[in-house]
PDB file of C-alpha atoms in Angstrom:
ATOM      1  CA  UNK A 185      57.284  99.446 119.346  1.00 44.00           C
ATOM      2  CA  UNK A 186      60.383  97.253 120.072  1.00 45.00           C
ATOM      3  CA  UNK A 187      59.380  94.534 117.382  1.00 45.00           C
ATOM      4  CA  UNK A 188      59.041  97.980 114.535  1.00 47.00           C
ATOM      5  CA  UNK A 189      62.792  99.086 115.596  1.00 46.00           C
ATOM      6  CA  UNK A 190      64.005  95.183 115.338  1.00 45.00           C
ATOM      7  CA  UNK A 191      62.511  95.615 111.590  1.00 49.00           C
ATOM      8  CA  UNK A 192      63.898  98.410 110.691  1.00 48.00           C
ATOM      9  CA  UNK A 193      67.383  97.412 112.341  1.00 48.00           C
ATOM     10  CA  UNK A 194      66.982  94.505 110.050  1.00 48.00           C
ATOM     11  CA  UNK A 195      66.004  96.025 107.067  1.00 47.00           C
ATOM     12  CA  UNK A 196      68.824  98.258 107.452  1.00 45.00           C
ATOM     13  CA  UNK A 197      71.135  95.164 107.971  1.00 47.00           C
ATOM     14  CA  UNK A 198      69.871  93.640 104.431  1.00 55.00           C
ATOM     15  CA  UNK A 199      71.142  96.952 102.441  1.00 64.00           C
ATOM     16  CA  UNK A 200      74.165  97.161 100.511  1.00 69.00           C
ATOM     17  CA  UNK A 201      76.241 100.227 100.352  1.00 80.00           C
ATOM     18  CA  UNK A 202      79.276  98.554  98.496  1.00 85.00           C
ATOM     19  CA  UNK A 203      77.983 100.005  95.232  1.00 87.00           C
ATOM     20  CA  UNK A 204      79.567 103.302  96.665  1.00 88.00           C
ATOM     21  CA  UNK A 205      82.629 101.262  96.393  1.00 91.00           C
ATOM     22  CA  UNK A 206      81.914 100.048  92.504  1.00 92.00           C
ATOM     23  CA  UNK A 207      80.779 103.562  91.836  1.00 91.00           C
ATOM     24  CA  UNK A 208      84.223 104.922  93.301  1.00 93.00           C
ATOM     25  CA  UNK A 209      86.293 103.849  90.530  1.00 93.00           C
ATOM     26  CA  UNK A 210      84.358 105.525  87.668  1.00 93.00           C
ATOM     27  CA  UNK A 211      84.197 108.901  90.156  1.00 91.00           C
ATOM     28  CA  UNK A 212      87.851 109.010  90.477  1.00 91.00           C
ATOM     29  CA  UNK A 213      88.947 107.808  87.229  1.00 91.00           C
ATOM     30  CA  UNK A 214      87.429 111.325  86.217  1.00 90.00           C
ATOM     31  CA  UNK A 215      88.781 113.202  88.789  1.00 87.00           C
ATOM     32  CA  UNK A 216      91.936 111.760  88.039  1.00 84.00           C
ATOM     33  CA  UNK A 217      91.638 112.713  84.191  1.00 85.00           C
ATOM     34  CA  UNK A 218      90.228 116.294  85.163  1.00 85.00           C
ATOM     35  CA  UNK A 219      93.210 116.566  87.653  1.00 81.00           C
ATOM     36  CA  UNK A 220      95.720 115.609  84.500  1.00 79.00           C
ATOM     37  CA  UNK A 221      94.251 118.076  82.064  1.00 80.00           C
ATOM     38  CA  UNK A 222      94.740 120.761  84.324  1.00 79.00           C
ATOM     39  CA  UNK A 223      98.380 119.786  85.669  1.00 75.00           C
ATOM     40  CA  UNK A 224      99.331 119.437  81.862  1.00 74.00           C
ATOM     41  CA  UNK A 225      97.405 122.941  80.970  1.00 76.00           C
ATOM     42  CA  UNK A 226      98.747 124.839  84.173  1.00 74.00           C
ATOM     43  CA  UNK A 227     102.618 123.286  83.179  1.00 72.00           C
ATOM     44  CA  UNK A 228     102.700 125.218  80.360  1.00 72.00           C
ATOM     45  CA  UNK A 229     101.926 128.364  82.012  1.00 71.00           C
ATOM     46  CA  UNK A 230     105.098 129.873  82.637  1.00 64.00           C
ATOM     47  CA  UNK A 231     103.750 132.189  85.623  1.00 60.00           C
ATOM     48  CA  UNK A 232     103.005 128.769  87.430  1.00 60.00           C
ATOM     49  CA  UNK A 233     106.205 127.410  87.460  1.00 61.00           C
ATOM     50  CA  UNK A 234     105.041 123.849  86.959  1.00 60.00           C
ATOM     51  CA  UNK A 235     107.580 121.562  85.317  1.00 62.00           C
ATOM     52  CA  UNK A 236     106.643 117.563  83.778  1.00 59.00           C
ATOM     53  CA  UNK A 237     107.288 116.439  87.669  1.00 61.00           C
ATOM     54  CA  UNK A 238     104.473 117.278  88.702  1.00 61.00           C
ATOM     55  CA  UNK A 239     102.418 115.493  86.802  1.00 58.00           C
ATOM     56  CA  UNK A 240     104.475 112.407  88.243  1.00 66.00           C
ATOM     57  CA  UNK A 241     104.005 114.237  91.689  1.00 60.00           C
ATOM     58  CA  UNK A 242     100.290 113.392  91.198  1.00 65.00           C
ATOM     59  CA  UNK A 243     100.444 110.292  89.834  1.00 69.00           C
ATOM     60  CA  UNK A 244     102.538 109.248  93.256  1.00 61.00           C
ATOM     61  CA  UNK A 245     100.232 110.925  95.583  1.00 66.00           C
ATOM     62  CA  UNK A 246      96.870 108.953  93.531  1.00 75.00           C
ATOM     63  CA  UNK A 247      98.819 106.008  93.804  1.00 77.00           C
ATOM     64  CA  UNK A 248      97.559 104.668  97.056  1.00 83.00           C
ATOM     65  CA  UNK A 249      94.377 105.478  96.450  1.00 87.00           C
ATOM     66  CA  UNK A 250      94.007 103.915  93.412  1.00 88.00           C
ATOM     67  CA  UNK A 251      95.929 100.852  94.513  1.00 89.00           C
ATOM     68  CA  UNK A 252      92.953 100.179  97.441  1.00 92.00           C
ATOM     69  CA  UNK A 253      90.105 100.935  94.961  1.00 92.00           C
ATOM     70  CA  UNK A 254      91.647  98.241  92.433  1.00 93.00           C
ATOM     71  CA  UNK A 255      92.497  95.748  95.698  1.00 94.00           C
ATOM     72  CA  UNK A 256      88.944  96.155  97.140  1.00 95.00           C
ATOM     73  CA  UNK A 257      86.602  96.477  93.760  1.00 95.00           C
ATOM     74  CA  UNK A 258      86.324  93.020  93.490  1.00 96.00           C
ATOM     75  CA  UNK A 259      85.120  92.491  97.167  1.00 96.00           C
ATOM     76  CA  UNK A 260      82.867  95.206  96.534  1.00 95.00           C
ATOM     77  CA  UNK A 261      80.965  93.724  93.527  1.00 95.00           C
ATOM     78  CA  UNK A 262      81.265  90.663  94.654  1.00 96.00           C
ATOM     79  CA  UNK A 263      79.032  91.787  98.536  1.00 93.00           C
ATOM     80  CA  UNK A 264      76.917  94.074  96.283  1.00 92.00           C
ATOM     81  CA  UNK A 265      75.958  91.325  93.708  1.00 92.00           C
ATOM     82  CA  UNK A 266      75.402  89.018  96.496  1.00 92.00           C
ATOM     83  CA  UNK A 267      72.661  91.478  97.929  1.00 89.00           C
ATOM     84  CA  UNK A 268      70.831  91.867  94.513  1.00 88.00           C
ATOM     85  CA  UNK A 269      70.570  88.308  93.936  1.00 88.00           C
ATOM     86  CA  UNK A 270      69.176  87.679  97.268  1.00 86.00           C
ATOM     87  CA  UNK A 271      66.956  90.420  96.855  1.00 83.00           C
ATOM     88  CA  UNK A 272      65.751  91.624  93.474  1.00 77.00           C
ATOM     89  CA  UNK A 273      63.891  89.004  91.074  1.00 77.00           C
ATOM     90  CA  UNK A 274      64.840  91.318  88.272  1.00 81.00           C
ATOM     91  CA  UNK A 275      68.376  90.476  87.843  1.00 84.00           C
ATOM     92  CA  UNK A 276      70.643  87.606  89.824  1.00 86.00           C
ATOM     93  CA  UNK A 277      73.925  87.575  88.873  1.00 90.00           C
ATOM     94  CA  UNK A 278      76.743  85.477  90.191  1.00 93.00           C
ATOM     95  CA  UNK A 279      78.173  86.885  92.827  1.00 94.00           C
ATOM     96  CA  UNK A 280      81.797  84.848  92.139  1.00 96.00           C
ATOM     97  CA  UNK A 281      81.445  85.150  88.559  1.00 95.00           C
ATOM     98  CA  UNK A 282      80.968  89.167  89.143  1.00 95.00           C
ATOM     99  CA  UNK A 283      84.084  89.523  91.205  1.00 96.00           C
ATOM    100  CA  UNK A 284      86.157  87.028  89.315  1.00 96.00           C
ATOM    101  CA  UNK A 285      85.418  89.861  86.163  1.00 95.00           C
ATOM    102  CA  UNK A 286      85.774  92.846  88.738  1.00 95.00           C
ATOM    103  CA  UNK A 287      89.898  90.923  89.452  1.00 96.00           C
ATOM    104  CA  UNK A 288      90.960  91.448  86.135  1.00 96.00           C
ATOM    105  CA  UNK A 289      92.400  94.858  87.116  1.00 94.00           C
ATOM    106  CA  UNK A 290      94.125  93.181  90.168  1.00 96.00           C
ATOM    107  CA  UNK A 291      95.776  90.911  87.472  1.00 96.00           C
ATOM    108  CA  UNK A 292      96.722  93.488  85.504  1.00 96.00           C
ATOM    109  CA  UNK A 293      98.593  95.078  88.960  1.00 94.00           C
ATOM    110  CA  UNK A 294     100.423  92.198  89.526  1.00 95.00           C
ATOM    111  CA  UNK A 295     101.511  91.135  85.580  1.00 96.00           C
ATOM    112  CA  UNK A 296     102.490  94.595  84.924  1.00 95.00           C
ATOM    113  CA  UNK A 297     103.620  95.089  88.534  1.00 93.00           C
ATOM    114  CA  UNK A 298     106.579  91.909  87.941  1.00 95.00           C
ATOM    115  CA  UNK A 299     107.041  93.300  84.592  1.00 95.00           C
ATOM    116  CA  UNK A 300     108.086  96.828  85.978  1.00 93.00           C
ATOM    117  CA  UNK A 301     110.387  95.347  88.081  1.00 93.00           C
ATOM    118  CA  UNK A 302     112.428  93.133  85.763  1.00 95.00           C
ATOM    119  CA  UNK A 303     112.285  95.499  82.972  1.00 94.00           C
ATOM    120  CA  UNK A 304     113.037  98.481  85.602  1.00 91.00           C
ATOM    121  CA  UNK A 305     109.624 100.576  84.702  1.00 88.00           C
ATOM    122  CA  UNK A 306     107.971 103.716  86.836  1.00 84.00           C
ATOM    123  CA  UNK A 307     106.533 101.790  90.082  1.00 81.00           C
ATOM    124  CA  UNK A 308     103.128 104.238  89.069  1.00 81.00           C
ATOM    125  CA  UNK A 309     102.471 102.083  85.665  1.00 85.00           C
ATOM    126  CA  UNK A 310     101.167  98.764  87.518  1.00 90.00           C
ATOM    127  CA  UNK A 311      98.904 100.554  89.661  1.00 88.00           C
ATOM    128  CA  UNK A 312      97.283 103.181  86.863  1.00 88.00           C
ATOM    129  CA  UNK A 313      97.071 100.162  84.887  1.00 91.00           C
ATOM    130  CA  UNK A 314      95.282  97.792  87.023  1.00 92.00           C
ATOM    131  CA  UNK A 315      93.087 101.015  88.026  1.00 93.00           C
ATOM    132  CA  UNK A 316      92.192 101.718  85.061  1.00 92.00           C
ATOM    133  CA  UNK A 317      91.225  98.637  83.631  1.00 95.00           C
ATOM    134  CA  UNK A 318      88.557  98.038  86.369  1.00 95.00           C
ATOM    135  CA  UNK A 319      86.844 100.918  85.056  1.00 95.00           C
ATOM    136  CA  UNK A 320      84.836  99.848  81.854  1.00 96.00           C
ATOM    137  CA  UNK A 321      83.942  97.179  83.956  1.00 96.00           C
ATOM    138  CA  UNK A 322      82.472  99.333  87.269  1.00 95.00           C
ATOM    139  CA  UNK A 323      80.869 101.802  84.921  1.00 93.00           C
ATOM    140  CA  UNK A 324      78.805  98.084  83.255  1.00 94.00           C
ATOM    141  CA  UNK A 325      78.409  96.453  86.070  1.00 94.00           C
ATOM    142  CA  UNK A 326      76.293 100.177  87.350  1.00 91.00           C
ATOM    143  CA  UNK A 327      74.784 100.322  83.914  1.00 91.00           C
ATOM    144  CA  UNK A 328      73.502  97.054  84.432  1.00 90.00           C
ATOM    145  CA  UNK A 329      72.478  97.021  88.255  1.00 89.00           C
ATOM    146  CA  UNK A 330      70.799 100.534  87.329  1.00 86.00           C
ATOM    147  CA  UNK A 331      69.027  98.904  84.391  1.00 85.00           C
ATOM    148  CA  UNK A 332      67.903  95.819  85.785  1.00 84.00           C
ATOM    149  CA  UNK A 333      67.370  96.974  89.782  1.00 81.00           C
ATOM    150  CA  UNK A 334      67.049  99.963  89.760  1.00 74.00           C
ATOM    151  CA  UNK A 335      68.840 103.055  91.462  1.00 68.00           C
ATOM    152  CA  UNK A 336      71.086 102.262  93.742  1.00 63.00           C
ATOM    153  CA  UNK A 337      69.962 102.738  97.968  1.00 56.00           C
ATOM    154  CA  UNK A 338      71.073 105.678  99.834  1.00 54.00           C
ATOM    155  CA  UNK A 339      72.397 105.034 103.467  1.00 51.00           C
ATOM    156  CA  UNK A 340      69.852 107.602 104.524  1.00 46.00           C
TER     157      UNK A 340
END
């Protein structure tokens, strides 16, 4: 009995759950653009009152999240690629080659980041930016894992 819970605690141990990270920036890249079709369709109302600040209200209030998915993304694909090429014989990719890919939108942060500060641009650019060029990449990289592994564990 003892020796079946110490393999199933280990089992459990050997299963990734930082594709829910990868996965996050496709999820909220949508809800982001749903959320910005609405606040531009519900500005124009005049019985809502809503004026072209809110839309920068949004952006502001997305900001933080967005800056943590972009910061952490490559840590996620890099622990996640590391678990299916220790464990699938379907696909291996490089774990640091994976990540290194998954940091482009980091660079992006920072370049634009020290551009909007010299050339005095909204603080919200850098971060949209870098977000939003880590998403064709998350949205392959689950393409790929899907195609080659298979679908993704559950934590359940």
């Amino acid at each position: 009995m003892s020796s079946e819970r110490a393999n199933s605690g280990r089992i459990r141990r050997r299963r990734s759950h930082h594709w829910y990270w990868v996965a996050a920036i496709p999820s909220a890249f949508v809800l982001w653009v749903t959320a910005l079709a609405w606040l531009a369709v519900a500005s124009s109302w005049e019985a809502f009152g809503f004026t072209a600040n809110v839309v920068n209200l949004s952006l502001v209030a997305l900001g933080v999240p967005f800056l943590f998915l972009t910061a952490y993304f490559p840590f996620a694909v890099y622990k996640d690629a590391d678990y299916v090429n220790r464990t699938s014989g379907n696909w291996a990719p490089n774990p640091m080659r994976q990540a290194l890919k998954a940091a482009f939108g980091v660079v992006v942060l920072l370049v634009v980041g020290v551009l909007a500060v010299l050339l005095d641009l909204p603080p919200s650019l850098p971060v949209i930016l870098g977000f939003v060029v880590s998403v064709p990449f998350a949205v392959y990289y689950l393409w790929k894992r899907r195609e080659k592994v298979g679908v993704p564990d559950v934590p359940w």
